[in-house]
PDB file of C-alpha atoms in Angstrom:
ATOM      1  CA  MET N   1      12.539  -2.527  12.689  1.00 82.00           C
ATOM      2  CA  ASN N   2      10.018  -4.618  14.651  1.00 94.00           C
ATOM      3  CA  GLN N   3       6.819  -3.217  13.210  1.00 96.00           C
ATOM      4  CA  ILE N   4       5.563  -1.119  10.316  1.00 97.00           C
ATOM      5  CA  GLU N   5       2.242   0.597   9.593  1.00 98.00           C
ATOM      6  CA  LEU N   6       1.103   1.143   6.008  1.00 98.00           C
ATOM      7  CA  LYS N   7      -1.838   2.506   4.041  1.00 97.00           C
ATOM      8  CA  ALA N   8      -3.220   0.031   1.507  1.00 98.00           C
ATOM      9  CA  LEU N   9      -4.987   2.148  -1.111  1.00 98.00           C
ATOM     10  CA  ALA N  10      -8.104   1.253  -3.084  1.00 97.00           C
ATOM     11  CA  LYS N  11      -8.126   1.447  -6.874  1.00 97.00           C
ATOM     12  CA  ILE N  12     -10.681   2.321  -9.510  1.00 97.00           C
ATOM     13  CA  ASN N  13     -10.663   1.417 -13.199  1.00 96.00           C
ATOM     14  CA  LEU N  14     -10.982   4.495 -15.415  1.00 98.00           C
ATOM     15  CA  GLY N  15     -11.245   2.052 -18.306  1.00 97.00           C
ATOM     16  CA  LEU N  16     -11.562  -1.730 -18.438  1.00 96.00           C
ATOM     17  CA  ASP N  17     -11.516  -3.755 -21.641  1.00 96.00           C
ATOM     18  CA  VAL N  18     -11.329  -7.537 -22.045  1.00 94.00           C
ATOM     19  CA  LEU N  19      -9.535  -8.740 -25.178  1.00 91.00           C
ATOM     20  CA  GLY N  20      -9.869 -12.496 -24.811  1.00 86.00           C
ATOM     21  CA  ARG N  21      -9.621 -15.574 -22.621  1.00 84.00           C
ATOM     22  CA  ARG N  22      -6.518 -17.696 -22.186  1.00 85.00           C
ATOM     23  CA  GLU N  23      -6.490 -21.495 -21.969  1.00 79.00           C
ATOM     24  CA  ASN N  24      -5.570 -21.264 -18.265  1.00 80.00           C
ATOM     25  CA  GLY N  25      -8.764 -19.316 -17.542  1.00 74.00           C
ATOM     26  CA  TYR N  26      -7.152 -15.905 -17.139  1.00 80.00           C
ATOM     27  CA  HIS N  27      -8.305 -13.048 -19.367  1.00 85.00           C
ATOM     28  CA  ASP N  28      -6.245 -10.647 -21.441  1.00 90.00           C
ATOM     29  CA  VAL N  29      -7.233  -7.149 -20.402  1.00 93.00           C
ATOM     30  CA  ARG N  30      -6.422  -3.531 -21.161  1.00 97.00           C
ATOM     31  CA  MET N  31      -7.172  -1.247 -18.230  1.00 96.00           C
ATOM     32  CA  VAL N  32      -6.381   2.216 -16.943  1.00 98.00           C
ATOM     33  CA  MET N  33      -5.960   1.904 -13.172  1.00 97.00           C
ATOM     34  CA  GLN N  34      -6.013   4.742 -10.633  1.00 98.00           C
ATOM     35  CA  SER N  35      -5.382   4.681  -6.890  1.00 97.00           C
ATOM     36  CA  ILE N  36      -7.642   6.747  -4.660  1.00 98.00           C
ATOM     37  CA  TYR N  37      -7.328   8.052  -1.127  1.00 96.00           C
ATOM     38  CA  LEU N  38      -9.541   5.397   0.433  1.00 96.00           C
ATOM     39  CA  TYR N  39      -7.414   2.921   2.319  1.00 97.00           C
ATOM     40  CA  ASP N  40      -7.086   0.060   4.776  1.00 98.00           C
ATOM     41  CA  GLU N  41      -4.585   0.396   7.625  1.00 98.00           C
ATOM     42  CA  VAL N  42      -2.139  -2.508   7.646  1.00 98.00           C
ATOM     43  CA  LYS N  43       0.114  -3.076  10.661  1.00 98.00           C
ATOM     44  CA  ILE N  44       2.816  -5.759  10.550  1.00 98.00           C
ATOM     45  CA  GLU N  45       4.685  -6.818  13.694  1.00 98.00           C
ATOM     46  CA  LYS N  46       7.476  -9.329  14.241  1.00 97.00           C
ATOM     47  CA  THR N  47       6.746 -12.079  16.768  1.00 95.00           C
ATOM     48  CA  SER N  48       8.993 -14.622  18.452  1.00 90.00           C
ATOM     49  CA  LEU N  49       6.809 -17.501  17.281  1.00 89.00           C
ATOM     50  CA  SER N  50       7.241 -18.728  13.733  1.00 92.00           C
ATOM     51  CA  GLU N  51       3.555 -18.416  12.899  1.00 96.00           C
ATOM     52  CA  ILE N  52       1.612 -15.964  10.733  1.00 97.00           C
ATOM     53  CA  GLU N  53      -1.297 -14.326  12.554  1.00 97.00           C
ATOM     54  CA  VAL N  54      -3.948 -12.224  10.835  1.00 97.00           C
ATOM     55  CA  ALA N  55      -6.528 -10.133  12.690  1.00 97.00           C
ATOM     56  CA  SER N  56      -9.167  -7.804  11.266  1.00 97.00           C
ATOM     57  CA  ASN N  57     -11.903  -5.450  12.403  1.00 97.00           C
ATOM     58  CA  LEU N  58     -14.260  -7.440  10.139  1.00 95.00           C
ATOM     59  CA  ASN N  59     -15.164 -10.713  11.811  1.00 93.00           C
ATOM     60  CA  PHE N  60     -16.299 -12.387   8.568  1.00 93.00           C
ATOM     61  CA  LEU N  61     -12.885 -12.159   6.898  1.00 94.00           C
ATOM     62  CA  PRO N  62     -10.794 -15.345   6.846  1.00 94.00           C
ATOM     63  CA  THR N  63      -7.640 -15.092   8.918  1.00 93.00           C
ATOM     64  CA  GLY N  64      -5.783 -18.167   7.669  1.00 93.00           C
ATOM     65  CA  ASP N  65      -4.642 -19.336   4.251  1.00 93.00           C
ATOM     66  CA  GLY N  66      -7.890 -18.049   2.756  1.00 94.00           C
ATOM     67  CA  ASN N  67      -6.708 -14.476   3.335  1.00 97.00           C
ATOM     68  CA  ILE N  68      -4.512 -13.028   0.584  1.00 97.00           C
ATOM     69  CA  ALA N  69      -2.472 -10.999   3.111  1.00 98.00           C
ATOM     70  CA  TYR N  70      -1.671 -14.281   4.902  1.00 98.00           C
ATOM     71  CA  LYS N  71      -0.617 -15.796   1.569  1.00 98.00           C
ATOM     72  CA  ALA N  72       1.697 -12.828   0.889  1.00 98.00           C
ATOM     73  CA  ALA N  73       3.441 -13.285   4.235  1.00 98.00           C
ATOM     74  CA  LYS N  74       3.715 -17.042   3.706  1.00 98.00           C
ATOM     75  CA  LEU N  75       5.247 -16.559   0.256  1.00 98.00           C
ATOM     76  CA  LEU N  76       8.100 -14.391   1.602  1.00 98.00           C
ATOM     77  CA  LYS N  77       8.602 -16.437   4.779  1.00 97.00           C
ATOM     78  CA  GLU N  78       9.076 -19.629   2.761  1.00 97.00           C
ATOM     79  CA  GLU N  79      11.232 -18.131   0.013  1.00 98.00           C
ATOM     80  CA  PHE N  80      13.603 -16.334   2.379  1.00 98.00           C
ATOM     81  CA  HIS N  81      13.454 -18.876   5.246  1.00 97.00           C
ATOM     82  CA  ILE N  82      12.295 -16.239   7.729  1.00 96.00           C
ATOM     83  CA  GLU N  83      12.211 -17.892  11.137  1.00 95.00           C
ATOM     84  CA  GLU N  84      10.366 -15.138  13.017  1.00 95.00           C
ATOM     85  CA  GLY N  85       6.620 -14.903  12.874  1.00 96.00           C
ATOM     86  CA  VAL N  86       4.480 -11.931  11.859  1.00 98.00           C
ATOM     87  CA  ARG N  87       1.241 -10.544  13.213  1.00 98.00           C
ATOM     88  CA  ILE N  88      -0.790  -8.715  10.542  1.00 98.00           C
ATOM     89  CA  SER N  89      -3.573  -6.376  11.685  1.00 98.00           C
ATOM     90  CA  LEU N  90      -6.020  -5.222   9.010  1.00 98.00           C
ATOM     91  CA  ASN N  91      -8.175  -2.217   9.850  1.00 98.00           C
ATOM     92  CA  LYS N  92     -10.506  -2.383   6.860  1.00 97.00           C
ATOM     93  CA  HIS N  93     -12.196   0.699   5.389  1.00 96.00           C
ATOM     94  CA  ILE N  94     -12.257  -0.335   1.710  1.00 95.00           C
ATOM     95  CA  PRO N  95     -15.536  -2.175   0.991  1.00 92.00           C
ATOM     96  CA  VAL N  96     -14.942  -5.930   0.607  1.00 90.00           C
ATOM     97  CA  ALA N  97     -15.548  -7.796  -2.686  1.00 87.00           C
ATOM     98  CA  ALA N  98     -16.371  -4.489  -4.297  1.00 91.00           C
ATOM     99  CA  GLY N  99     -14.144  -4.092  -7.367  1.00 91.00           C
ATOM    100  CA  LEU N 100     -11.740  -1.819  -5.450  1.00 95.00           C
ATOM    101  CA  ALA N 101      -8.836  -4.295  -4.970  1.00 94.00           C
ATOM    102  CA  GLY N 102      -8.935  -4.074  -1.173  1.00 95.00           C
ATOM    103  CA  GLY N 103      -7.567  -7.585  -0.669  1.00 96.00           C
ATOM    104  CA  SER N 104      -4.909  -7.177  -3.364  1.00 96.00           C
ATOM    105  CA  SER N 105      -3.832  -3.900  -1.791  1.00 98.00           C
ATOM    106  CA  ASN N 106      -3.521  -5.587   1.620  1.00 98.00           C
ATOM    107  CA  ALA N 107      -1.295  -8.257   0.051  1.00 98.00           C
ATOM    108  CA  ALA N 108       0.811  -5.586  -1.665  1.00 98.00           C
ATOM    109  CA  ALA N 109       1.287  -3.790   1.656  1.00 98.00           C
ATOM    110  CA  VAL N 110       2.418  -7.033   3.336  1.00 98.00           C
ATOM    111  CA  LEU N 111       4.965  -7.727   0.579  1.00 98.00           C
ATOM    112  CA  PHE N 112       6.258  -4.149   0.768  1.00 98.00           C
ATOM    113  CA  GLY N 113       6.304  -4.086   4.591  1.00 98.00           C
ATOM    114  CA  MET N 114       8.006  -7.437   5.094  1.00 98.00           C
ATOM    115  CA  ASN N 115      10.589  -6.590   2.442  1.00 98.00           C
ATOM    116  CA  ARG N 116      11.515  -3.536   4.476  1.00 97.00           C
ATOM    117  CA  MET N 117      11.201  -5.080   7.960  1.00 97.00           C
ATOM    118  CA  PHE N 118      13.332  -8.120   7.163  1.00 97.00           C
ATOM    119  CA  ARG N 119      15.688  -6.256   4.800  1.00 97.00           C
ATOM    120  CA  LEU N 120      15.096  -8.687   1.957  1.00 98.00           C
ATOM    121  CA  GLY N 121      16.464  -6.227  -0.622  1.00 97.00           C
ATOM    122  CA  LEU N 122      13.766  -6.818  -3.235  1.00 98.00           C
ATOM    123  CA  SER N 123      13.213  -4.075  -5.803  1.00 97.00           C
ATOM    124  CA  GLY N 124       9.732  -2.860  -6.719  1.00 95.00           C
ATOM    125  CA  LYS N 125       9.894  -4.961  -9.884  1.00 95.00           C
ATOM    126  CA  GLU N 126      10.879  -8.061  -7.896  1.00 97.00           C
ATOM    127  CA  LEU N 127       8.016  -7.470  -5.455  1.00 97.00           C
ATOM    128  CA  MET N 128       5.599  -7.197  -8.378  1.00 96.00           C
ATOM    129  CA  GLU N 129       6.906 -10.470  -9.865  1.00 95.00           C
ATOM    130  CA  ARG N 130       5.994 -12.168  -6.594  1.00 97.00           C
ATOM    131  CA  GLY N 131       2.720 -10.298  -6.277  1.00 96.00           C
ATOM    132  CA  VAL N 132       1.304 -11.659  -9.534  1.00 93.00           C
ATOM    133  CA  ARG N 133       1.474 -15.156  -8.035  1.00 94.00           C
ATOM    134  CA  LEU N 134      -1.099 -13.990  -5.476  1.00 96.00           C
ATOM    135  CA  GLY N 135      -3.449 -12.132  -7.814  1.00 91.00           C
ATOM    136  CA  ALA N 136      -3.514 -10.145 -11.040  1.00 88.00           C
ATOM    137  CA  ASP N 137      -4.145  -6.797  -9.260  1.00 93.00           C
ATOM    138  CA  VAL N 138      -1.345  -7.154  -6.697  1.00 96.00           C
ATOM    139  CA  PRO N 139       1.501  -5.852  -8.940  1.00 96.00           C
ATOM    140  CA  TYR N 140      -0.522  -2.704  -9.656  1.00 96.00           C
ATOM    141  CA  CYS N 141      -1.254  -2.247  -5.938  1.00 97.00           C
ATOM    142  CA  ILE N 142       2.507  -2.225  -5.341  1.00 96.00           C
ATOM    143  CA  MET N 143       3.091   0.350  -8.103  1.00 96.00           C
ATOM    144  CA  ARG N 144      -0.044   2.540  -7.621  1.00 96.00           C
ATOM    145  CA  GLY N 145      -0.814   5.868  -9.297  1.00 97.00           C
ATOM    146  CA  THR N 146      -2.109   6.176 -12.884  1.00 97.00           C
ATOM    147  CA  VAL N 147      -1.138   3.066 -14.835  1.00 97.00           C
ATOM    148  CA  LEU N 148      -1.982   1.144 -18.019  1.00 98.00           C
ATOM    149  CA  ALA N 149      -2.376  -2.557 -17.191  1.00 96.00           C
ATOM    150  CA  GLU N 150      -2.196  -5.190 -19.929  1.00 95.00           C
ATOM    151  CA  GLY N 151      -1.686  -8.963 -20.182  1.00 92.00           C
ATOM    152  CA  ILE N 152      -3.676 -10.432 -17.282  1.00 87.00           C
ATOM    153  CA  GLY N 153      -3.099  -7.146 -15.464  1.00 87.00           C
ATOM    154  CA  GLU N 154       0.580  -7.620 -14.642  1.00 86.00           C
ATOM    155  CA  GLU N 155       2.106  -5.740 -17.603  1.00 93.00           C
ATOM    156  CA  LEU N 156       2.198  -2.207 -16.210  1.00 96.00           C
ATOM    157  CA  SER N 157       3.107   1.095 -17.866  1.00 97.00           C
ATOM    158  CA  VAL N 158       3.135   4.395 -15.973  1.00 96.00           C
ATOM    159  CA  LEU N 159       0.814   7.022 -17.461  1.00 97.00           C
ATOM    160  CA  PRO N 160       0.676  10.805 -16.959  1.00 97.00           C
ATOM    161  CA  ALA N 161      -0.918  11.615 -13.604  1.00 96.00           C
ATOM    162  CA  MET N 162      -4.689  11.872 -13.429  1.00 97.00           C
ATOM    163  CA  PRO N 163      -5.881  15.491 -13.129  1.00 96.00           C
ATOM    164  CA  LYS N 164      -6.927  16.382  -9.589  1.00 96.00           C
ATOM    165  CA  CYS N 165     -10.610  15.813  -8.877  1.00 97.00           C
ATOM    166  CA  THR N 166     -13.049  14.609  -6.245  1.00 98.00           C
ATOM    167  CA  VAL N 167     -14.149  10.979  -6.392  1.00 98.00           C
ATOM    168  CA  LEU N 168     -17.421   9.682  -4.988  1.00 98.00           C
ATOM    169  CA  ILE N 169     -17.447   5.965  -4.146  1.00 98.00           C
ATOM    170  CA  ALA N 170     -20.744   4.113  -3.653  1.00 98.00           C
ATOM    171  CA  LYS N 171     -20.932   0.382  -2.925  1.00 96.00           C
ATOM    172  CA  PRO N 172     -24.488  -0.997  -3.060  1.00 96.00           C
ATOM    173  CA  PRO N 173     -25.479  -3.808  -0.654  1.00 94.00           C
ATOM    174  CA  VAL N 174     -25.068  -6.626  -3.178  1.00 92.00           C
ATOM    175  CA  SER N 175     -22.316  -9.171  -3.713  1.00 86.00           C
ATOM    176  CA  VAL N 176     -20.625  -9.830  -7.043  1.00 88.00           C
ATOM    177  CA  SER N 177     -18.433 -12.813  -7.914  1.00 87.00           C
ATOM    178  CA  THR N 178     -15.630 -11.824 -10.284  1.00 86.00           C
ATOM    179  CA  ARG N 179     -15.513 -15.405 -11.555  1.00 87.00           C
ATOM    180  CA  VAL N 180     -19.235 -15.437 -12.341  1.00 90.00           C
ATOM    181  CA  VAL N 181     -18.993 -12.071 -14.128  1.00 91.00           C
ATOM    182  CA  TYR N 182     -16.144 -13.220 -16.371  1.00 89.00           C
ATOM    183  CA  GLU N 183     -17.872 -16.537 -17.103  1.00 89.00           C
ATOM    184  CA  ALA N 184     -20.983 -14.633 -18.189  1.00 89.00           C
ATOM    185  CA  LEU N 185     -18.830 -12.351 -20.340  1.00 91.00           C
ATOM    186  CA  ASP N 186     -17.254 -15.397 -22.023  1.00 88.00           C
ATOM    187  CA  SER N 187     -20.688 -16.673 -23.004  1.00 87.00           C
ATOM    188  CA  LYS N 188     -21.591 -13.561 -24.991  1.00 85.00           C
ATOM    189  CA  GLU N 189     -20.067 -11.478 -27.764  1.00 83.00           C
ATOM    190  CA  ILE N 190     -18.573  -8.135 -26.728  1.00 85.00           C
ATOM    191  CA  GLU N 191     -20.310  -5.581 -28.930  1.00 82.00           C
ATOM    192  CA  ALA N 192     -18.618  -2.351 -27.784  1.00 86.00           C
ATOM    193  CA  HIS N 193     -15.126  -1.816 -26.391  1.00 90.00           C
ATOM    194  CA  PRO N 194     -14.257   1.176 -24.190  1.00 94.00           C
ATOM    195  CA  ASP N 195     -12.025   3.934 -25.579  1.00 97.00           C
ATOM    196  CA  ILE N 196      -8.840   3.170 -23.620  1.00 97.00           C
ATOM    197  CA  ASP N 197      -6.714   5.197 -26.066  1.00 98.00           C
ATOM    198  CA  GLY N 198      -9.043   8.174 -25.577  1.00 98.00           C
ATOM    199  CA  ILE N 199      -8.515   8.013 -21.808  1.00 98.00           C
ATOM    200  CA  ILE N 200      -4.742   7.980 -22.334  1.00 98.00           C
ATOM    201  CA  GLU N 201      -5.009  10.968 -24.689  1.00 98.00           C
ATOM    202  CA  GLY N 202      -6.991  12.813 -22.010  1.00 98.00           C
ATOM    203  CA  LEU N 203      -4.321  12.036 -19.410  1.00 98.00           C
ATOM    204  CA  LYS N 204      -1.569  13.279 -21.720  1.00 98.00           C
ATOM    205  CA  ALA N 205      -3.535  16.498 -22.320  1.00 98.00           C
ATOM    206  CA  GLY N 206      -4.277  16.915 -18.599  1.00 97.00           C
ATOM    207  CA  SER N 207      -7.994  17.072 -19.468  1.00 98.00           C
ATOM    208  CA  LEU N 208     -10.285  15.693 -16.773  1.00 98.00           C
ATOM    209  CA  LYS N 209     -13.319  16.136 -19.054  1.00 98.00           C
ATOM    210  CA  LYS N 210     -11.676  14.130 -21.843  1.00 98.00           C
ATOM    211  CA  VAL N 211     -10.776  11.319 -19.441  1.00 98.00           C
ATOM    212  CA  ALA N 212     -14.307  11.268 -18.025  1.00 98.00           C
ATOM    213  CA  SER N 213     -15.978  11.287 -21.441  1.00 98.00           C
ATOM    214  CA  CYS N 214     -13.938   8.274 -22.611  1.00 98.00           C
ATOM    215  CA  MET N 215     -14.434   6.110 -19.497  1.00 98.00           C
ATOM    216  CA  GLY N 216     -15.879   2.663 -20.083  1.00 97.00           C
ATOM    217  CA  ASN N 217     -16.061  -0.777 -18.503  1.00 97.00           C
ATOM    218  CA  VAL N 218     -16.964  -3.770 -20.654  1.00 96.00           C
ATOM    219  CA  LEU N 219     -18.021  -5.743 -17.561  1.00 96.00           C
ATOM    220  CA  GLU N 220     -20.962  -3.394 -16.955  1.00 96.00           C
ATOM    221  CA  ASP N 221     -22.854  -5.228 -19.713  1.00 94.00           C
ATOM    222  CA  VAL N 222     -22.787  -8.325 -17.518  1.00 94.00           C
ATOM    223  CA  THR N 223     -23.004  -6.987 -13.956  1.00 95.00           C
ATOM    224  CA  ILE N 224     -25.659  -4.270 -14.361  1.00 96.00           C
ATOM    225  CA  PRO N 225     -28.378  -6.657 -15.660  1.00 95.00           C
ATOM    226  CA  MET N 226     -27.685  -8.782 -12.559  1.00 94.00           C
ATOM    227  CA  HIS N 227     -27.850  -5.744 -10.241  1.00 96.00           C
ATOM    228  CA  PRO N 228     -29.800  -2.791 -11.731  1.00 97.00           C
ATOM    229  CA  VAL N 229     -29.069  -0.685  -8.625  1.00 97.00           C
ATOM    230  CA  ILE N 230     -25.623  -0.067 -10.165  1.00 97.00           C
ATOM    231  CA  GLU N 231     -27.260   1.827 -13.045  1.00 98.00           C
ATOM    232  CA  ASP N 232     -29.477   3.721 -10.572  1.00 98.00           C
ATOM    233  CA  ILE N 233     -26.411   4.939  -8.662  1.00 98.00           C
ATOM    234  CA  LYS N 234     -24.604   5.918 -11.875  1.00 98.00           C
ATOM    235  CA  ARG N 235     -27.614   7.943 -13.008  1.00 98.00           C
ATOM    236  CA  GLU N 236     -27.929   9.660  -9.627  1.00 98.00           C
ATOM    237  CA  MET N 237     -24.266  10.718  -9.699  1.00 98.00           C
ATOM    238  CA  VAL N 238     -24.503  12.126 -13.233  1.00 98.00           C
ATOM    239  CA  ASP N 239     -27.789  13.907 -12.466  1.00 98.00           C
ATOM    240  CA  ALA N 240     -26.103  15.464  -9.421  1.00 97.00           C
ATOM    241  CA  GLY N 241     -23.226  16.846 -11.502  1.00 98.00           C
ATOM    242  CA  ALA N 242     -20.627  14.107 -12.012  1.00 98.00           C
ATOM    243  CA  LEU N 243     -18.591  14.451 -15.197  1.00 98.00           C
ATOM    244  CA  ASN N 244     -19.183  10.723 -15.561  1.00 98.00           C
ATOM    245  CA  ALA N 245     -19.883   7.691 -13.377  1.00 98.00           C
ATOM    246  CA  MET N 246     -18.907   4.061 -13.896  1.00 98.00           C
ATOM    247  CA  MET N 247     -18.650   0.686 -12.222  1.00 97.00           C
ATOM    248  CA  SER N 248     -15.170  -0.235 -10.986  1.00 96.00           C
ATOM    249  CA  GLY N 249     -13.751  -3.665 -11.804  1.00 93.00           C
ATOM    250  CA  SER N 250     -16.384  -6.399 -11.841  1.00 92.00           C
ATOM    251  CA  GLY N 251     -18.487  -4.315  -9.460  1.00 91.00           C
ATOM    252  CA  PRO N 252     -20.665  -3.590  -7.722  1.00 96.00           C
ATOM    253  CA  THR N 253     -18.981  -0.341  -6.620  1.00 96.00           C
ATOM    254  CA  VAL N 254     -19.738   2.781  -8.656  1.00 98.00           C
ATOM    255  CA  PHE N 255     -17.488   5.830  -8.746  1.00 98.00           C
ATOM    256  CA  GLY N 256     -18.145   9.307 -10.055  1.00 98.00           C
ATOM    257  CA  LEU N 257     -15.669  12.035 -11.004  1.00 98.00           C
ATOM    258  CA  PHE N 258     -16.531  15.549  -9.818  1.00 98.00           C
ATOM    259  CA  GLU N 259     -14.867  18.908 -10.356  1.00 97.00           C
ATOM    260  CA  SER N 260     -15.960  20.171  -6.926  1.00 96.00           C
ATOM    261  CA  ARG N 261     -16.176  18.529  -3.514  1.00 97.00           C
ATOM    262  CA  GLY N 262     -19.451  20.315  -2.779  1.00 97.00           C
ATOM    263  CA  THR N 263     -21.133  18.755  -5.822  1.00 98.00           C
ATOM    264  CA  ALA N 264     -19.871  15.325  -4.782  1.00 98.00           C
ATOM    265  CA  ARG N 265     -21.272  15.801  -1.274  1.00 98.00           C
ATOM    266  CA  GLU N 266     -24.663  16.711  -2.738  1.00 97.00           C
ATOM    267  CA  ALA N 267     -24.594  13.512  -4.804  1.00 98.00           C
ATOM    268  CA  GLN N 268     -23.628  11.585  -1.661  1.00 98.00           C
ATOM    269  CA  ARG N 269     -26.633  13.073   0.171  1.00 97.00           C
ATOM    270  CA  ARG N 270     -29.029  12.183  -2.653  1.00 97.00           C
ATOM    271  CA  ILE N 271     -27.794   8.578  -2.886  1.00 98.00           C
ATOM    272  CA  ARG N 272     -28.258   8.094   0.865  1.00 97.00           C
ATOM    273  CA  GLU N 273     -31.639   9.845   0.824  1.00 96.00           C
ATOM    274  CA  LYS N 274     -32.905   7.439  -1.840  1.00 96.00           C
ATOM    275  CA  SER N 275     -31.524   4.470   0.150  1.00 96.00           C
ATOM    276  CA  LEU N 276     -29.485   3.217  -2.813  1.00 96.00           C
ATOM    277  CA  THR N 277     -26.632   2.435  -0.418  1.00 95.00           C
ATOM    278  CA  ARG N 278     -25.245   3.480   2.960  1.00 89.00           C
ATOM    279  CA  GLN N 279     -21.635   2.875   1.884  1.00 94.00           C
ATOM    280  CA  VAL N 280     -20.881   6.096   0.016  1.00 97.00           C
ATOM    281  CA  TYR N 281     -17.649   8.053   0.479  1.00 96.00           C
ATOM    282  CA  VAL N 282     -16.183  11.308  -0.789  1.00 98.00           C
ATOM    283  CA  THR N 283     -12.470  11.005  -1.519  1.00 97.00           C
ATOM    284  CA  SER N 284      -9.830  12.070  -4.040  1.00 97.00           C
ATOM    285  CA  ILE N 285      -7.291  10.882  -6.572  1.00 95.00           C
ATOM    286  CA  HIS N 286      -3.993   9.651  -5.104  1.00 93.00           C
ATOM    287  CA  SER N 287      -0.912  10.637  -7.081  1.00 84.00           C
ATOM    288  CA  VAL N 288       2.414   8.843  -6.693  1.00 79.00           C
ATOM    289  CA  ARG N 289       5.751  10.605  -6.765  1.00 68.00           C
ATOM    290  CA  ARG N 290       7.884   8.140  -8.689  1.00 59.00           C
ATOM    291  CA  ASP N 291      11.091   9.310  -7.012  1.00 52.00           C
ATOM    292  CA  GLN N 292       9.833   8.095  -3.627  1.00 48.00           C
ATOM    293  CA  ASP N 293       8.800   4.801  -2.043  1.00 48.00           C
ATOM    294  CA  VAL N 294       5.241   4.028  -3.061  1.00 48.00           C
ATOM    295  CA  HIS N 295       3.830   3.277   0.404  1.00 53.00           C
TER     296      HIS N 295
END
């Protein structure tokens, strides 16, 4: 195998709670993660040179050691003494720095693809153990599907599949630093924690309405005051018929859960009409069959 093409899926957080901060700066979290059918296309090719090359359709992305996909390739090349080089092409569709784990998903795809291309024989669990060295979301991006994430995000437990629904994704034209958001959270007392157990109960019951009603993200209390447009987009989605709408990760992306695609498209039209953002996409939940390869 000289090349492989993969889909690196985005994720949303159906629930995100922060339980505390560790001495090393990482935070203990409890999150319900869900992959969606919005993805980057990742192509990996073997080259005769020993170098790692990264190219992207976005000219502002770093292509060297500052790119997490580059770091993923470097990690495996060094550990397994791979002499051949790799050329990684990233065709990005997932909004960047948006709370959707686009970079982490690219890194996960590189780990998965190189493991297969070079026949390294690593299991999914072994790939995830390496992925956490690159970033807390990378192990989940290898596993995908509906998952409870604990610890710093690397302790993963498979949950019952999310009921089928339409997802509207809207990324406003603002930038959010995850580090700044968590630092601001550390400086205040968390007054209300999201109902993570309620979300899990809804998943077990197969109730989309229960899941939606229990959604919550503790980081909204920090990010929304910085960027009120996030609240405007949430309100527009709910007014247009979303069962609920919430910020994903540290933001600024907002997602809404809809029972019908037509209702989601109407919300998409209204958000664009009001110029809240141009980056707004209608997509769906991505379910993983656990008896198959994840990518």
